[in-house]
Structure formats: C-alpha cells, structure tokens
PDB file of C-alpha atoms in Angstrom:
ATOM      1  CA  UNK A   1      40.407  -4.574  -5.303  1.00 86.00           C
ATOM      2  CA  UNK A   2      41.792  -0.831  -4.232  1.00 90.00           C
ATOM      3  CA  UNK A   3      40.845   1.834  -6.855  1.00 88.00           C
ATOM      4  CA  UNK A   4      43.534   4.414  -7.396  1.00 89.00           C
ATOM      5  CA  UNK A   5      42.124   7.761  -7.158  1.00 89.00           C
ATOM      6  CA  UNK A   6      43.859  10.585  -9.377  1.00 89.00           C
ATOM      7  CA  UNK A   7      44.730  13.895  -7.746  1.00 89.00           C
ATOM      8  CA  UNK A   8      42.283  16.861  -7.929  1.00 86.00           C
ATOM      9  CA  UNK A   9      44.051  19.794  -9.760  1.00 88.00           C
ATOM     10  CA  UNK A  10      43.776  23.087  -8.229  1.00 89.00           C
ATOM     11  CA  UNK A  11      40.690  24.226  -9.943  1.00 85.00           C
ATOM     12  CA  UNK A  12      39.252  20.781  -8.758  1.00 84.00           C
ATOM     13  CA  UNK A  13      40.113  22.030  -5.500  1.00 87.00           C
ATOM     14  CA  UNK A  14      38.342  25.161  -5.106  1.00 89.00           C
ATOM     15  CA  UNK A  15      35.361  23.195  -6.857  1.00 88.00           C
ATOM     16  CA  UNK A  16      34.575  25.701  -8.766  1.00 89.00           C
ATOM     17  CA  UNK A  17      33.744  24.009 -11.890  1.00 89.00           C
ATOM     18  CA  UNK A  18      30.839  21.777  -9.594  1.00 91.00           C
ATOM     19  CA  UNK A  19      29.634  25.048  -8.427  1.00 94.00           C
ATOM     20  CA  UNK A  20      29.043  26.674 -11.692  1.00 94.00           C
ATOM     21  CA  UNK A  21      27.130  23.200 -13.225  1.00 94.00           C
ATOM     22  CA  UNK A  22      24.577  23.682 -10.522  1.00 95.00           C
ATOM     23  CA  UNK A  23      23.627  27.285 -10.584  1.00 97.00           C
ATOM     24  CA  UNK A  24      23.916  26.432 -14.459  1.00 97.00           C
ATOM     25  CA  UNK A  25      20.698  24.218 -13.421  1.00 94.00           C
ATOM     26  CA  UNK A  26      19.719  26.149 -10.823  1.00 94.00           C
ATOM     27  CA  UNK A  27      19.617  29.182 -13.633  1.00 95.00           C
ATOM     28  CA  UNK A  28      17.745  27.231 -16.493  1.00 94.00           C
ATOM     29  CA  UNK A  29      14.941  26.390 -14.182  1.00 92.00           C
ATOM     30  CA  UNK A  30      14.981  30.359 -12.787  1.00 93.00           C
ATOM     31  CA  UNK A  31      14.476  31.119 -16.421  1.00 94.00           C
ATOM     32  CA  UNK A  32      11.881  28.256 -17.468  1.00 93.00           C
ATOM     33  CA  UNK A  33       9.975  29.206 -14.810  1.00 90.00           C
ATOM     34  CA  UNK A  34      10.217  33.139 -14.888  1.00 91.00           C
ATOM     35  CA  UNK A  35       9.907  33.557 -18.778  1.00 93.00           C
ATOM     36  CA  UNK A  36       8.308  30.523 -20.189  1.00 91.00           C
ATOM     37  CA  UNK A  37       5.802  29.869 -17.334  1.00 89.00           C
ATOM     38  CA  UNK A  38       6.918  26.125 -16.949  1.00 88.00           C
ATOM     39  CA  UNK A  39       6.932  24.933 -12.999  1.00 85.00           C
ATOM     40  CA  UNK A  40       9.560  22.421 -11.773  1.00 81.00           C
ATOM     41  CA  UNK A  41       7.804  21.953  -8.583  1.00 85.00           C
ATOM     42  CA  UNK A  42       4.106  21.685  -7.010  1.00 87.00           C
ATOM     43  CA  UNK A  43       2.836  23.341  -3.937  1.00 88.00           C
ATOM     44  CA  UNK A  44       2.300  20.322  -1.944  1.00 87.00           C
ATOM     45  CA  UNK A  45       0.092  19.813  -0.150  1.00 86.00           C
ATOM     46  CA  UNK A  46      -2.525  21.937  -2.142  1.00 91.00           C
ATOM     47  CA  UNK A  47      -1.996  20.399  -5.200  1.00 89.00           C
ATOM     48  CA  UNK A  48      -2.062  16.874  -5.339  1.00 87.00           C
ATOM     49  CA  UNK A  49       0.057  14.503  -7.084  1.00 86.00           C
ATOM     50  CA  UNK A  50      -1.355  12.423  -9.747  1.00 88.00           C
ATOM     51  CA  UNK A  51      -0.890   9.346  -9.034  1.00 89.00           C
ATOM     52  CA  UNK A  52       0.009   7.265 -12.760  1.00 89.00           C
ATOM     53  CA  UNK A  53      -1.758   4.010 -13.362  1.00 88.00           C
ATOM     54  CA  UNK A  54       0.117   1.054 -11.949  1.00 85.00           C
ATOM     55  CA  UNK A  55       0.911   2.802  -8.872  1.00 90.00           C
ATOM     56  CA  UNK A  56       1.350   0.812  -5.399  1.00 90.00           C
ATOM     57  CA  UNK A  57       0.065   2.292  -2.443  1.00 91.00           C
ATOM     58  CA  UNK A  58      -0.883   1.483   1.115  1.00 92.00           C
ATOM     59  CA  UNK A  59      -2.784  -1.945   1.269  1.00 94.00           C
ATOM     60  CA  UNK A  60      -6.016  -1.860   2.389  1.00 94.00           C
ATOM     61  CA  UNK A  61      -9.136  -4.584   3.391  1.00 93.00           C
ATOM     62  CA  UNK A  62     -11.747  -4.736   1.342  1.00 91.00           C
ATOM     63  CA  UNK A  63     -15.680  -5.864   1.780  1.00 89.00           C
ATOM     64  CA  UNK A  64     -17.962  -7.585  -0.292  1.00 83.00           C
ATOM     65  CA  UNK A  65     -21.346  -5.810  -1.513  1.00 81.00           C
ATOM     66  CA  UNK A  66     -23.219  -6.906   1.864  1.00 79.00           C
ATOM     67  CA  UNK A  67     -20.802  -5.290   4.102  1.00 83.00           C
ATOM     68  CA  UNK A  68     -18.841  -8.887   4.809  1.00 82.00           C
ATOM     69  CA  UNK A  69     -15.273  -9.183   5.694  1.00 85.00           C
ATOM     70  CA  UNK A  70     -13.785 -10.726   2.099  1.00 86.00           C
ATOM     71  CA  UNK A  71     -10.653 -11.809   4.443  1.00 89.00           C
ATOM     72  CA  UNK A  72     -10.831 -15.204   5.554  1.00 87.00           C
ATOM     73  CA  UNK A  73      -8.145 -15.489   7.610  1.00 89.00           C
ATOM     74  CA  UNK A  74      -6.300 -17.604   5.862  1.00 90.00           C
ATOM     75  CA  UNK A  75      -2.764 -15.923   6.436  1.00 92.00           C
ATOM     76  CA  UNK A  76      -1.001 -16.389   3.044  1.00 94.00           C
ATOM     77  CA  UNK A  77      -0.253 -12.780   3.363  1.00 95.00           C
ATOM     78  CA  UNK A  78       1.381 -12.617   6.482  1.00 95.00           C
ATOM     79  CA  UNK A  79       3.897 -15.587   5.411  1.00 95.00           C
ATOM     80  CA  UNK A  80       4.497 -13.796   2.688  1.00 96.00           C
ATOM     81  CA  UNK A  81       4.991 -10.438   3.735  1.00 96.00           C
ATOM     82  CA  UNK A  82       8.418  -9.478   3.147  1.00 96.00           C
ATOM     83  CA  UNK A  83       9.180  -6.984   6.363  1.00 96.00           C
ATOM     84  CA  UNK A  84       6.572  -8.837   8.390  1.00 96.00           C
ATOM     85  CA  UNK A  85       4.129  -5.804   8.469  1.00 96.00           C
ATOM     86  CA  UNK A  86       1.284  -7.627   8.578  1.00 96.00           C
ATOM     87  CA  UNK A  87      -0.530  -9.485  11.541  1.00 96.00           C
ATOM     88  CA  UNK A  88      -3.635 -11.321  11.979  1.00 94.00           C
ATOM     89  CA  UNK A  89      -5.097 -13.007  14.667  1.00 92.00           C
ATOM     90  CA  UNK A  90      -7.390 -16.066  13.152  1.00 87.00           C
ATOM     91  CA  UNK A  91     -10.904 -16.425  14.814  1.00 82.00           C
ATOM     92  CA  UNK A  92     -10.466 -19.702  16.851  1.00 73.00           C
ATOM     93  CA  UNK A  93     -12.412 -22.915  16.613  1.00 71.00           C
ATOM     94  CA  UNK A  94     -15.538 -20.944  17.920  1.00 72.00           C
ATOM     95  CA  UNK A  95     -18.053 -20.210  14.612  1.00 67.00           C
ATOM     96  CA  UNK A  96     -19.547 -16.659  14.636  1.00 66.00           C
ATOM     97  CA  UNK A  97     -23.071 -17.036  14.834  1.00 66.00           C
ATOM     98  CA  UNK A  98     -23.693 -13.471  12.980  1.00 64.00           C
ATOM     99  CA  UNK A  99     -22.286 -15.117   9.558  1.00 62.00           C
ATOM    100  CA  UNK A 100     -22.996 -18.458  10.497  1.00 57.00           C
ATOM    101  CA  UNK A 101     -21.249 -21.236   8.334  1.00 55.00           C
ATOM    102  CA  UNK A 102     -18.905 -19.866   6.198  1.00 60.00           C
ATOM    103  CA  UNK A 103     -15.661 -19.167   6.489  1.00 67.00           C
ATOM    104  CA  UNK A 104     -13.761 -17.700   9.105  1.00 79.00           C
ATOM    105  CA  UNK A 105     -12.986 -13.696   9.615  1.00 84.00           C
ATOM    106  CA  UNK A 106     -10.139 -12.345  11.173  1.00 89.00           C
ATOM    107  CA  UNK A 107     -10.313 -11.130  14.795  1.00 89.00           C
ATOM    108  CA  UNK A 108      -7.854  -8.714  14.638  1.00 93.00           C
ATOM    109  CA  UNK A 109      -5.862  -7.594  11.007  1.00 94.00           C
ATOM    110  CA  UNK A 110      -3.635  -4.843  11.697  1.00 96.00           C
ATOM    111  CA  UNK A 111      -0.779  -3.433   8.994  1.00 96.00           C
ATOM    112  CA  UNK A 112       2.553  -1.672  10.621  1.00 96.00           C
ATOM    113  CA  UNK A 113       2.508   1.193   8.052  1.00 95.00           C
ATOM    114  CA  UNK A 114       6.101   1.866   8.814  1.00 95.00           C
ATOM    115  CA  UNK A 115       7.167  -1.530   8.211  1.00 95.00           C
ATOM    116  CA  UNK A 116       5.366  -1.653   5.080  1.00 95.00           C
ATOM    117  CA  UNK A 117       7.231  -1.765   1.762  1.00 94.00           C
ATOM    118  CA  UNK A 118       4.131  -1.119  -0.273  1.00 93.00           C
ATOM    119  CA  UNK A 119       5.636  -4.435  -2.581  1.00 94.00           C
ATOM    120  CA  UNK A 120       1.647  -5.948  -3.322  1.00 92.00           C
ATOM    121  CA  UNK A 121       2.996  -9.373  -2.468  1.00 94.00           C
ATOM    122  CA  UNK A 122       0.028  -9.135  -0.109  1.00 95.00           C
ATOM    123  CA  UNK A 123      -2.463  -8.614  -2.973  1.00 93.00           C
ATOM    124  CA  UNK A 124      -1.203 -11.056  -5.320  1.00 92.00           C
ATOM    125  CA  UNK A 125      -1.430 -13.898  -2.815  1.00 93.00           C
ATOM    126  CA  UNK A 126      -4.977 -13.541  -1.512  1.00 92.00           C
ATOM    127  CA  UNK A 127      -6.743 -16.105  -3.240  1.00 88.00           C
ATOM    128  CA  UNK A 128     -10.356 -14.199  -1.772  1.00 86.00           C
ATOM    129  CA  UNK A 129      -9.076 -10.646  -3.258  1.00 87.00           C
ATOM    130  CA  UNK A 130      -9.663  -8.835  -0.065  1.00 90.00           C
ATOM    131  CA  UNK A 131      -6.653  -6.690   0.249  1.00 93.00           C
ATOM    132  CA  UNK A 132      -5.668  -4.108  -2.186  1.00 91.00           C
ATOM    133  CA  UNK A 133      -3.038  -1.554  -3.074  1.00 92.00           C
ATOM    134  CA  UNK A 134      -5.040   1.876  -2.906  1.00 91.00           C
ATOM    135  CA  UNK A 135      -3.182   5.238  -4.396  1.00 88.00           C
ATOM    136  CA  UNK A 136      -2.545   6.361  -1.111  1.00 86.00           C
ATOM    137  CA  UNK A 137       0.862   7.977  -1.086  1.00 85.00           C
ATOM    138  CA  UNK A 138       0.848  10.013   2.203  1.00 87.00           C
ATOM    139  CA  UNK A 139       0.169   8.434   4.993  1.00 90.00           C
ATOM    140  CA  UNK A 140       0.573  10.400   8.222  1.00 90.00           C
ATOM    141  CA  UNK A 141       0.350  10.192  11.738  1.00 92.00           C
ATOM    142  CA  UNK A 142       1.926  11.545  15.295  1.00 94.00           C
ATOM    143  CA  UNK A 143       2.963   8.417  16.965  1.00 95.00           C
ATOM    144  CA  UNK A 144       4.143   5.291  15.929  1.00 94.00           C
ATOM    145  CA  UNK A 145       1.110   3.349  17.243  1.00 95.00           C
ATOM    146  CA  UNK A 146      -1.184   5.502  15.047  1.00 95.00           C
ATOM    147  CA  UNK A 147       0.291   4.173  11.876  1.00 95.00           C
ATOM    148  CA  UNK A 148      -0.455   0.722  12.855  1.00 96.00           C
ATOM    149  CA  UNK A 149      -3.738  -0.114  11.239  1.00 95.00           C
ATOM    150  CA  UNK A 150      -6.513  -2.124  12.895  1.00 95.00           C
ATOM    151  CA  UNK A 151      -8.987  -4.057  11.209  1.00 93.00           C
ATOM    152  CA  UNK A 152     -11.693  -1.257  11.231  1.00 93.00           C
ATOM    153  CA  UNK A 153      -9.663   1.318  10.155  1.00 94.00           C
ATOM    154  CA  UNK A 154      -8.207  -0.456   6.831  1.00 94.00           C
ATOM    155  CA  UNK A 155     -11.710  -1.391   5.792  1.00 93.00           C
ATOM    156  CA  UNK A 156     -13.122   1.879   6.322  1.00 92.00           C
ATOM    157  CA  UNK A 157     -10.076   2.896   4.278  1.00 92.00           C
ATOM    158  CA  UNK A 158     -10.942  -0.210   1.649  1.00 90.00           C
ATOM    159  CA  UNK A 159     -14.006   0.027   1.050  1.00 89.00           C
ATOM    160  CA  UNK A 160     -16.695  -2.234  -0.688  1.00 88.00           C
ATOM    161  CA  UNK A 161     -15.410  -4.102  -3.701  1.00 84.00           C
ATOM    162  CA  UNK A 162     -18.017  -5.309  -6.445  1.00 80.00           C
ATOM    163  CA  UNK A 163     -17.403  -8.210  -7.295  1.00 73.00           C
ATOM    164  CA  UNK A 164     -19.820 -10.049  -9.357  1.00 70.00           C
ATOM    165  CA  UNK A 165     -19.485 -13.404  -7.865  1.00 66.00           C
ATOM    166  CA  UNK A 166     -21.256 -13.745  -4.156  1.00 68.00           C
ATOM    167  CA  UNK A 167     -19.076 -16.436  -2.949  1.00 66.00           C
ATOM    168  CA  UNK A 168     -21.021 -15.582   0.475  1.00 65.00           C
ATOM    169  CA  UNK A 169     -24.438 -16.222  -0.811  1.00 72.00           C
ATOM    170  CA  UNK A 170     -22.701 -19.518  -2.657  1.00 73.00           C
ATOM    171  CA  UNK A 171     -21.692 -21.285   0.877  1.00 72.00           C
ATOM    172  CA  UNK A 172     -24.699 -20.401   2.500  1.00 77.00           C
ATOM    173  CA  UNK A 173     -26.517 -21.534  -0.230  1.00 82.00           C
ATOM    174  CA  UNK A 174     -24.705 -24.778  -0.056  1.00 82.00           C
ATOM    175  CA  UNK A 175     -24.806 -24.748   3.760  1.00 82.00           C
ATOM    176  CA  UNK A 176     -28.428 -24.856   4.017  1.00 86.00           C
ATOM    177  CA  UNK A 177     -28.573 -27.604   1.423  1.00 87.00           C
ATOM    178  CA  UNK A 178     -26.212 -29.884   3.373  1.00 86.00           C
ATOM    179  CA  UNK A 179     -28.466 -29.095   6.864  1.00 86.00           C
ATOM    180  CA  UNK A 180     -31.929 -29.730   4.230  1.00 87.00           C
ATOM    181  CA  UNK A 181     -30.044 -33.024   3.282  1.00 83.00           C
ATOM    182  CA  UNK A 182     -31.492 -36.220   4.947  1.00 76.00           C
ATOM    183  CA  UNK A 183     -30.221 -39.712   3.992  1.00 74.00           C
ATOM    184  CA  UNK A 184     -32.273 -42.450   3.217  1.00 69.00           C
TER     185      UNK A 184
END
C-alpha cells in the first residue's frame, strides 16, 4: 500500500504555523502558572508522585508473620514471566532442618529490574501470595548488577504480609501428627 503524500505549501515550509501552536501552549501554561497559580509540573525528586490506586510497581517477596519465606519455590512465576526477569534456584532434595517439614524455600530468588515489565503476571500466579507489586516507581542504581535483586534484598523491600491463615503452623501441625501416628 504506498500513501501519497500532498505537497507542503510554502507557509508549510517555513513551519511557521507548527511553531506558533506550541508557544500557543507553551504561553497558556506561562500564564496558568504566572497568574492563576496552577503548576504543570512537580519538582521531582522533592515532591513525590502520588501513586493512584491500582498502580503496578516493582515486585517484591513477601514473609509471613513469623519471619518465614511465603515462596515455596514452586516456579510458576518464572514460566510465566514474560521477559524472563525472574530466576530462582529451588532448594534441592536436601530438607532444611531450621523449618523442618514443610515446604521448600528458594535458595536463591533474584529479579533483573531492567528486564522487568512490571506486568503482575508474577503476582497473579503465585498460588502462596508471596510476591507483590509494591508502588515503587523509581528504582535506581549505578551498575547493571545492582538492579538485579537477590533474595534478601526483595524481602527486606517486601516486607511481612498478614495474612490470617498460618499455612506454616497448619503443616507443622499436620507434620507432627503424621510422626505421633502409629499403626495398629
């Protein structure tokens, strides 16, 4: 399909007529701001953008009220991570004695903050809610191996979710009934 393209006229030419629409805007909000006290901009990064509700930030780990990992490696997130951001590294067959049977924790987590589209396809796919979208809009840092967060770091930057069922206290619950049970 080739679009024809009509000749610019002279005026068109000395684009003059674009030139006068923007300091036409350029005016208004000269005036707006001068005379009727309305700002068009924000003095960033003193004042702070408020974030509206709905907004999708930078994902972040989460733990439960007893300072557990809610992440249970079960990698549903990293299939489903659209730029592949997201990378975890499951435990192994070895249990962890310091939780003792429940379910497994990550040994490493880490998020590529560059990579990351900030979709939530990561949050709506945990089935153990323990990764959220936070309001974080700015993330900074001076290298590119700095804005690929580790497992520490993202649930330092999580933080504890209440949540009022204790799914931990559940399977250990039921763990110590299963070692209590003795057949006939």
């Amino acid at each position: 399909m080739i679009v024809k393209r009509s000749d610019l006229s002279w005026l068109e030419r000395l684009y003059l007529p674009t030139l006068w629409s923007g300091l036409k805007v350029t005016f208004r909000h000269f005036f707006n701001t001068l005379f009727r006290g309305k700002v068009v901009t924000m003095e960033y990064p003193e004042q702070k953008w408020v974030v509206p509700t709905g907004y999708r930030g930078a994902p972040y780990l989460v733990k439960d009220q007893e300072g557990r990992t809610k992440c249970v490696s079960c990698q549903l997130c990293e299939f489903v991570c659209p730029p592949k951001a997201i990378k975890i590294t499951p435990p192994g067959p070895k249990p962890n004695a310091a939780v003792g049977n429940v379910e497994k924790t990550p040994q490493e987590f880490e998020i590529n903050m560059l990579r990351c589209i900030f979709c939530g396809f990561c949050q709506e796919v945990c089935p153990e809610e323990a990764i959220f979208l936070m309001s974080d809009y700015s993330l900074t840092g001076t290298s590119r191996k700095e804005m690929v967060y580790n497992k520490a770091k993202l649930l330092s930057l999580g933080g504890v979710h209440n949540d009022p069922i204790m799914k931990w206290k559940q399977k250990q619950k039921e763990a110590q009934q299963q070692e209590a049970f003795k057949p006939l």
